[in-house]
Amino acid sequence: MLLHVLLHRFERVTILGVLPGEPGRMKDRATSLKPRKQQQQHHHHQNNEELPPFSFYNLLNSDANWDKEQLCDALHWIRQAIALFCGIMWGAIPLVGGFWLLLFLVLSSGVIYGYYMYILKIEEEEYGGHGNLLQEGLFASVTLFLLAWILVYSLIHF
């Protein structure tokens, strides 16, 4: 019973925002966090002003100016789309074995390489070289590919 009363009192204290060691003094958490939150939003807003807005037209435009972060994001999400598509297809067909995993890696890396070299025609050294661009989103795409492949294969064929 005593424990229940103490827990109830503790919940009430944390809900009301009473600071320990300062009985009766209330702290408005929303107003104490507001200046920090506004600073973060202002800082984030300033960073977005420096970057040109994203558009799907830029994905196929070789004349577009790419920021390194935007290019890496685009490569990451293209790779994730390939992973999801291949995982669903490999599971539905049904394909099994390590050969198909290696084929996915080659296909995914080949599409990414072709995309930034032949479609965007960028200078890869400006963005960290081939290694940096080719590994962008690789681990996440392998995970997504395996998840989709195993899930679809198991749902359809078992």
XYZ file of N, CA and C in Angstrom:
474
model
N 0.819 -1.183 0.000
C 0.000 0.000 0.000
C 0.875 1.263 0.000
N 1.896 1.236 0.865
C 2.800 2.367 0.930
C 3.532 2.543 -0.404
N 3.930 1.421 -1.021
C 4.599 1.465 -2.313
C 3.681 2.058 -3.369
N 2.417 1.705 -3.343
C 1.444 2.232 -4.297
C 1.311 3.747 -4.145
N 1.250 4.233 -2.910
C 1.136 5.672 -2.652
C 2.387 6.390 -3.141
N 3.574 5.808 -2.887
C 4.821 6.432 -3.333
C 4.912 6.477 -4.855
N 4.526 5.381 -5.508
C 4.547 5.359 -6.968
C 3.580 6.379 -7.540
N 2.386 6.465 -6.947
C 1.403 7.431 -7.415
C 1.933 8.852 -7.255
N 2.557 9.117 -6.120
C 3.114 10.453 -5.863
C 4.258 10.742 -6.846
N 5.102 9.722 -7.104
C 6.209 9.906 -8.050
C 5.677 10.206 -9.445
N 4.639 9.484 -9.869
C 4.045 9.736 -11.183
C 3.497 11.147 -11.258
N 2.831 11.566 -10.204
C 2.263 12.912 -10.172
C 3.364 13.961 -10.227
N 4.452 13.726 -9.524
C 5.570 14.670 -9.520
C 6.179 14.757 -10.910
N 6.388 13.616 -11.582
C 7.005 13.655 -12.904
C 6.049 14.226 -13.939
N 4.753 13.987 -13.761
C 3.792 14.549 -14.706
C 3.727 16.063 -14.558
N 3.698 16.534 -13.332
C 3.611 17.971 -13.093
C 4.920 18.686 -13.378
N 6.012 17.966 -13.359
C 7.297 18.570 -13.671
C 7.954 19.228 -12.478
N 7.647 18.774 -11.268
C 8.283 19.332 -10.089
C 9.711 18.833 -10.048
N 10.631 19.735 -9.859
C 12.035 19.360 -9.805
C 12.363 18.789 -8.438
N 13.163 17.708 -8.378
C 13.556 17.172 -7.086
C 14.364 18.201 -6.312
N 14.139 18.267 -5.003
C 14.885 19.192 -4.163
C 14.318 20.593 -4.173
N 13.296 20.849 -4.978
C 12.674 22.163 -5.030
C 11.171 21.996 -4.843
N 10.733 21.755 -3.583
C 9.317 21.494 -3.357
C 8.464 22.695 -3.736
N 7.390 22.392 -4.414
C 6.434 23.428 -4.761
C 6.799 24.228 -5.993
N 8.011 24.101 -6.502
C 8.412 24.876 -7.680
C 8.119 24.058 -8.928
N 7.440 24.635 -9.836
C 7.061 23.949 -11.065
C 7.971 24.405 -12.201
N 8.251 23.490 -13.066
C 9.049 23.833 -14.236
C 8.242 23.459 -15.466
N 8.007 24.408 -16.300
C 7.258 24.157 -17.508
C 8.222 23.575 -18.537
N 8.095 22.303 -18.766
C 9.050 21.632 -19.657
C 8.922 22.101 -21.090
N 7.708 22.389 -21.512
C 7.521 22.818 -22.894
C 8.246 24.137 -23.156
N 8.169 25.077 -22.193
C 8.844 26.353 -22.425
C 10.342 26.232 -22.250
N 10.793 25.282 -21.411
C 12.238 25.144 -21.241
C 12.882 24.496 -22.458
N 12.119 23.688 -23.164
C 12.669 23.043 -24.351
C 12.439 23.861 -25.614
N 11.542 24.805 -25.570
C 11.185 25.561 -26.757
C 12.362 26.299 -27.381
N 13.168 27.048 -26.597
C 14.285 27.743 -27.250
C 15.255 26.774 -27.933
N 15.556 25.638 -27.287
C 16.468 24.669 -27.898
C 15.846 24.100 -29.168
N 14.558 23.798 -29.119
C 13.878 23.240 -30.274
C 13.864 24.255 -31.420
N 13.612 25.527 -31.087
C 13.620 26.553 -32.111
C 15.008 26.713 -32.713
N 16.049 26.622 -31.880
C 17.412 26.726 -32.400
C 17.708 25.585 -33.346
N 17.275 24.363 -32.984
C 17.525 23.213 -33.850
C 16.778 23.367 -35.164
N 15.512 23.825 -35.100
C 14.743 24.005 -36.325
C 15.355 25.105 -37.180
N 15.806 26.188 -36.537
C 16.427 27.277 -37.273
C 17.711 26.808 -37.947
N 18.524 26.033 -37.203
C 19.762 25.500 -37.764
C 19.450 24.547 -38.917
N 18.447 23.690 -38.731
C 18.052 22.751 -39.786
C 17.526 23.518 -40.995
N 16.759 24.584 -40.751
C 16.217 25.391 -41.835
C 17.339 26.069 -42.617
N 18.366 26.549 -41.920
C 19.494 27.167 -42.602
C 20.206 26.159 -43.485
N 20.372 24.919 -43.004
C 21.037 23.894 -43.804
C 20.223 23.568 -45.045
N 18.908 23.544 -44.949
C 18.078 23.246 -46.106
C 18.113 24.365 -47.127
N 18.349 25.612 -46.705
C 18.425 26.714 -47.647
C 19.670 26.603 -48.512
N 20.710 25.985 -48.007
C 21.943 25.866 -48.764
C 21.841 24.810 -49.855
N 20.977 23.819 -49.661
C 20.837 22.739 -50.618
C 19.715 23.053 -51.596
N 19.907 22.757 -52.872
C 18.806 22.937 -53.809
C 17.711 21.913 -53.509
N 16.468 22.253 -53.761
C 15.378 21.324 -53.465
C 15.468 20.081 -54.336
N 15.030 18.964 -53.771
C 15.074 17.690 -54.489
C 13.903 17.612 -55.454
N 14.158 17.078 -56.618
C 13.073 16.803 -57.557
C 13.403 15.520 -58.298
N 12.356 14.819 -58.703
C 12.558 13.566 -59.419
C 13.172 13.811 -60.801
N 12.999 14.986 -61.326
C 13.609 15.333 -62.601
C 15.129 15.236 -62.519
N 15.698 15.597 -61.362
C 17.151 15.550 -61.190
C 17.697 14.132 -61.217
N 16.866 13.146 -60.945
C 17.348 11.762 -60.931
C 17.862 11.316 -62.296
N 17.313 11.876 -63.366
C 17.743 11.493 -64.706
C 18.421 12.632 -65.461
N 18.642 13.753 -64.807
C 19.230 14.923 -65.439
C 20.742 14.931 -65.203
N 21.501 14.777 -66.267
C 22.967 14.769 -66.125
C 23.527 16.162 -65.869
N 22.747 17.207 -66.094
C 23.207 18.574 -65.862
C 22.913 19.071 -64.456
N 22.222 18.279 -63.650
C 21.854 18.711 -62.293
C 23.086 18.776 -61.407
N 23.094 19.742 -60.500
C 24.171 19.858 -59.519
C 23.801 19.013 -58.308
N 24.659 18.056 -57.980
C 24.394 17.147 -56.874
C 25.274 17.486 -55.687
N 24.672 17.651 -54.553
C 25.392 17.724 -53.295
C 25.761 16.286 -52.926
N 26.871 16.103 -52.227
C 27.312 14.746 -51.889
C 26.249 14.006 -51.093
N 25.627 14.674 -50.141
C 24.604 14.024 -49.317
C 23.384 13.644 -50.141
N 22.964 14.515 -51.046
C 21.814 14.212 -51.895
C 22.107 13.037 -52.819
N 23.300 13.006 -53.387
C 23.655 11.907 -54.270
C 23.691 10.588 -53.505
N 24.283 10.607 -52.324
C 24.340 9.390 -51.515
C 22.947 8.923 -51.119
N 22.064 9.863 -50.802
C 20.680 9.498 -50.484
C 19.991 8.873 -51.687
N 20.184 9.462 -52.853
C 19.561 8.922 -54.066
C 20.081 7.515 -54.360
N 21.389 7.309 -54.258
C 21.960 5.980 -54.496
C 21.451 4.976 -53.476
N 21.347 5.406 -52.230
C 20.849 4.530 -51.163
C 19.437 4.055 -51.475
N 18.547 4.969 -51.829
C 17.154 4.582 -52.042
C 16.951 3.824 -53.342
N 17.752 4.083 -54.341
C 17.694 3.280 -55.570
C 18.089 1.841 -55.252
N 19.139 1.705 -54.464
C 19.601 0.368 -54.080
C 18.539 -0.366 -53.248
N 17.832 0.369 -52.376
C 16.792 -0.271 -51.565
C 15.636 -0.741 -52.445
N 15.277 0.044 -53.448
C 14.210 -0.351 -54.373
C 14.612 -1.609 -55.145
N 15.852 -1.674 -55.588
C 16.346 -2.865 -56.287
C 16.311 -4.071 -55.359
N 16.712 -3.873 -54.114
C 16.725 -4.966 -53.138
C 15.326 -5.505 -52.894
N 14.372 -4.624 -52.731
C 12.997 -5.056 -52.486
C 12.436 -5.791 -53.699
N 12.658 -5.246 -54.885
C 12.173 -5.884 -56.110
C 12.802 -7.260 -56.293
N 14.131 -7.341 -56.191
C 14.813 -8.625 -56.380
C 14.438 -9.627 -55.288
N 14.316 -9.180 -54.050
C 13.938 -10.085 -52.968
C 12.567 -10.693 -53.186
N 11.621 -9.868 -53.614
C 10.277 -10.383 -53.886
C 10.304 -11.338 -55.077
N 11.025 -10.988 -56.117
C 11.099 -11.851 -57.310
C 11.807 -13.174 -57.014
N 12.930 -13.110 -56.314
C 13.692 -14.321 -56.001
C 12.842 -15.252 -55.132
N 12.086 -14.694 -54.196
C 11.250 -15.517 -53.334
C 10.058 -16.090 -54.057
N 9.491 -15.361 -54.994
C 8.301 -15.816 -55.709
C 8.630 -16.863 -56.762
N 9.821 -16.817 -57.335
C 10.149 -17.707 -58.469
C 10.215 -19.186 -58.096
N 10.683 -19.760 -57.195
C 11.548 -19.665 -56.032
C 12.992 -19.997 -56.389
N 13.871 -19.149 -56.026
C 15.298 -19.360 -56.232
C 15.958 -19.582 -54.874
N 16.888 -20.523 -54.827
C 17.612 -20.797 -53.586
C 19.098 -20.914 -53.890
N 19.913 -20.565 -52.899
C 21.352 -20.744 -53.038
C 22.106 -19.434 -53.009
N 23.390 -19.555 -52.724
C 24.271 -18.409 -52.615
C 24.535 -17.715 -53.941
N 24.395 -18.440 -55.041
C 24.618 -17.841 -56.353
C 23.692 -16.643 -56.567
N 22.448 -16.762 -56.115
C 21.459 -15.718 -56.337
C 21.729 -14.489 -55.467
N 22.313 -14.716 -54.308
C 22.735 -13.592 -53.470
C 23.866 -12.828 -54.161
N 24.835 -13.562 -54.693
C 25.931 -12.917 -55.425
C 25.423 -12.199 -56.671
N 24.447 -12.814 -57.355
C 23.862 -12.163 -58.527
C 23.182 -10.852 -58.140
N 22.486 -10.848 -57.008
C 21.873 -9.607 -56.537
C 22.938 -8.547 -56.281
N 24.033 -8.904 -55.613
C 25.101 -7.943 -55.324
C 25.691 -7.357 -56.608
N 25.934 -8.221 -57.590
C 26.487 -7.759 -58.866
C 25.471 -6.875 -59.590
N 24.209 -7.296 -59.612
C 23.169 -6.524 -60.287
C 22.970 -5.160 -59.625
N 22.884 -5.156 -58.318
C 22.681 -3.910 -57.577
C 23.856 -2.953 -57.764
N 25.063 -3.451 -57.620
C 26.242 -2.597 -57.801
C 26.377 -2.139 -59.242
N 26.029 -2.995 -60.177
C 26.083 -2.621 -61.595
C 25.098 -1.512 -61.930
N 23.901 -1.596 -61.388
C 22.906 -0.547 -61.635
C 23.371 0.773 -61.024
N 23.889 0.725 -59.812
C 24.367 1.948 -59.155
C 25.531 2.550 -59.938
N 26.473 1.710 -60.355
C 27.616 2.194 -61.128
C 27.147 2.818 -62.446
N 26.291 2.125 -63.148
C 25.770 2.645 -64.410
C 24.998 3.935 -64.225
N 24.275 4.018 -63.134
C 23.479 5.220 -62.864
C 24.363 6.447 -62.686
N 25.372 6.354 -61.816
C 26.162 7.566 -61.582
C 27.207 7.811 -62.657
N 27.623 6.786 -63.379
C 28.630 7.005 -64.419
C 28.017 7.410 -65.767
N 26.927 6.744 -66.162
C 26.408 6.942 -67.514
C 25.161 7.818 -67.576
N 24.349 7.800 -66.536
C 23.155 8.641 -66.555
C 23.471 10.023 -65.993
N 24.063 10.059 -64.785
C 24.381 11.354 -64.185
C 25.674 11.950 -64.707
N 26.578 11.106 -65.171
C 27.879 11.529 -65.714
C 28.622 12.441 -64.740
N 28.710 11.978 -63.494
C 29.407 12.770 -62.478
C 30.863 12.346 -62.397
N 31.661 13.204 -61.842
C 33.065 12.895 -61.578
C 33.120 12.233 -60.204
N 33.370 10.931 -60.179
C 33.270 10.171 -58.930
C 34.261 10.618 -57.856
N 35.378 11.183 -58.254
C 36.373 11.629 -57.272
C 35.857 12.788 -56.420
N 34.946 13.570 -56.943
C 34.355 14.670 -56.178
C 33.475 14.158 -55.041
N 33.033 12.919 -55.154
C 32.110 12.344 -54.171
C 32.742 11.213 -53.362
N 34.041 11.120 -53.349
C 34.722 10.126 -52.532
C 35.195 8.900 -53.284
N 35.063 8.868 -54.570
C 35.543 7.746 -55.369
C 34.504 6.657 -55.560
N 34.892 5.679 -56.384
C 33.977 4.573 -56.690
C 33.599 3.778 -55.442
N 34.585 3.522 -54.587
C 34.317 2.713 -53.397
C 33.250 3.324 -52.515
N 33.315 4.611 -52.297
C 32.328 5.295 -51.457
C 30.944 5.262 -52.090
N 30.876 5.516 -53.381
C 29.576 5.537 -54.054
C 28.976 4.140 -54.176
N 29.825 3.131 -54.433
C 29.303 1.775 -54.601
C 28.876 1.135 -53.287
N 29.441 1.559 -52.175
C 29.033 0.949 -50.906
C 27.861 1.676 -50.258
N 27.425 2.780 -50.828
C 26.321 3.549 -50.254
C 25.043 2.715 -50.231
N 24.556 2.430 -49.039
C 23.321 1.660 -48.861
C 23.463 0.177 -49.075
N 24.688 -0.321 -49.203
C 24.890 -1.736 -49.523
C 24.422 -2.656 -48.399
N 24.836 -2.376 -47.174
C 24.478 -3.263 -46.065
C 22.968 -3.297 -45.852
N 22.343 -2.129 -45.885
C 20.891 -2.076 -45.700
C 20.162 -2.787 -46.834
N 20.683 -2.678 -48.045
C 20.009 -3.328 -49.177
C 20.147 -4.841 -49.114
N 21.293 -5.337 -48.660
C 21.452 -6.785 -48.508
C 20.484 -7.298 -47.447
N 20.346 -6.553 -46.363
C 19.413 -6.941 -45.306
C 17.982 -6.950 -45.819
N 17.581 -5.900 -46.518
C 16.233 -5.830 -47.073
C 16.010 -6.928 -48.106
N 16.994 -7.172 -48.947
C 16.891 -8.227 -49.953
C 16.674 -9.592 -49.300
N 17.492 -9.903 -48.305
C 17.356 -11.201 -47.636
C 16.027 -11.319 -46.906
N 15.592 -10.248 -46.273
C 14.311 -10.264 -45.575
C 13.165 -10.527 -46.549
N 13.144 -9.792 -47.647
C 12.071 -9.962 -48.636
C 12.134 -11.342 -49.272
N 13.317 -11.805 -49.622
C 13.489 -13.100 -50.267
C 12.990 -14.221 -49.360
N 13.451 -14.234 -48.132
C 13.081 -15.300 -47.191
C 11.601 -15.224 -46.851
N 11.086 -14.031 -46.629
C 9.683 -13.878 -46.259
C 8.760 -14.321 -47.382
N 9.001 -13.854 -48.591
C 8.150 -14.228 -49.733
C 8.281 -15.716 -50.029
N 9.487 -16.227 -50.009
C 9.696 -17.661 -50.261
C 8.951 -18.505 -49.231
N 9.049 -18.126 -47.976
C 8.397 -18.889 -46.912
C 6.883 -18.794 -46.979
N 6.374 -17.625 -47.299
C 4.918 -17.456 -47.359
C 4.301 -18.173 -48.550
N 4.973 -18.184 -49.655
C 4.395 -18.780 -50.868
C 4.636 -20.290 -50.953
N 5.805 -20.752 -50.577
C 6.198 -22.123 -50.860
C 6.176 -23.041 -49.651
N 5.697 -22.573 -48.515
C 5.576 -23.471 -47.358
C 4.169 -23.465 -46.849
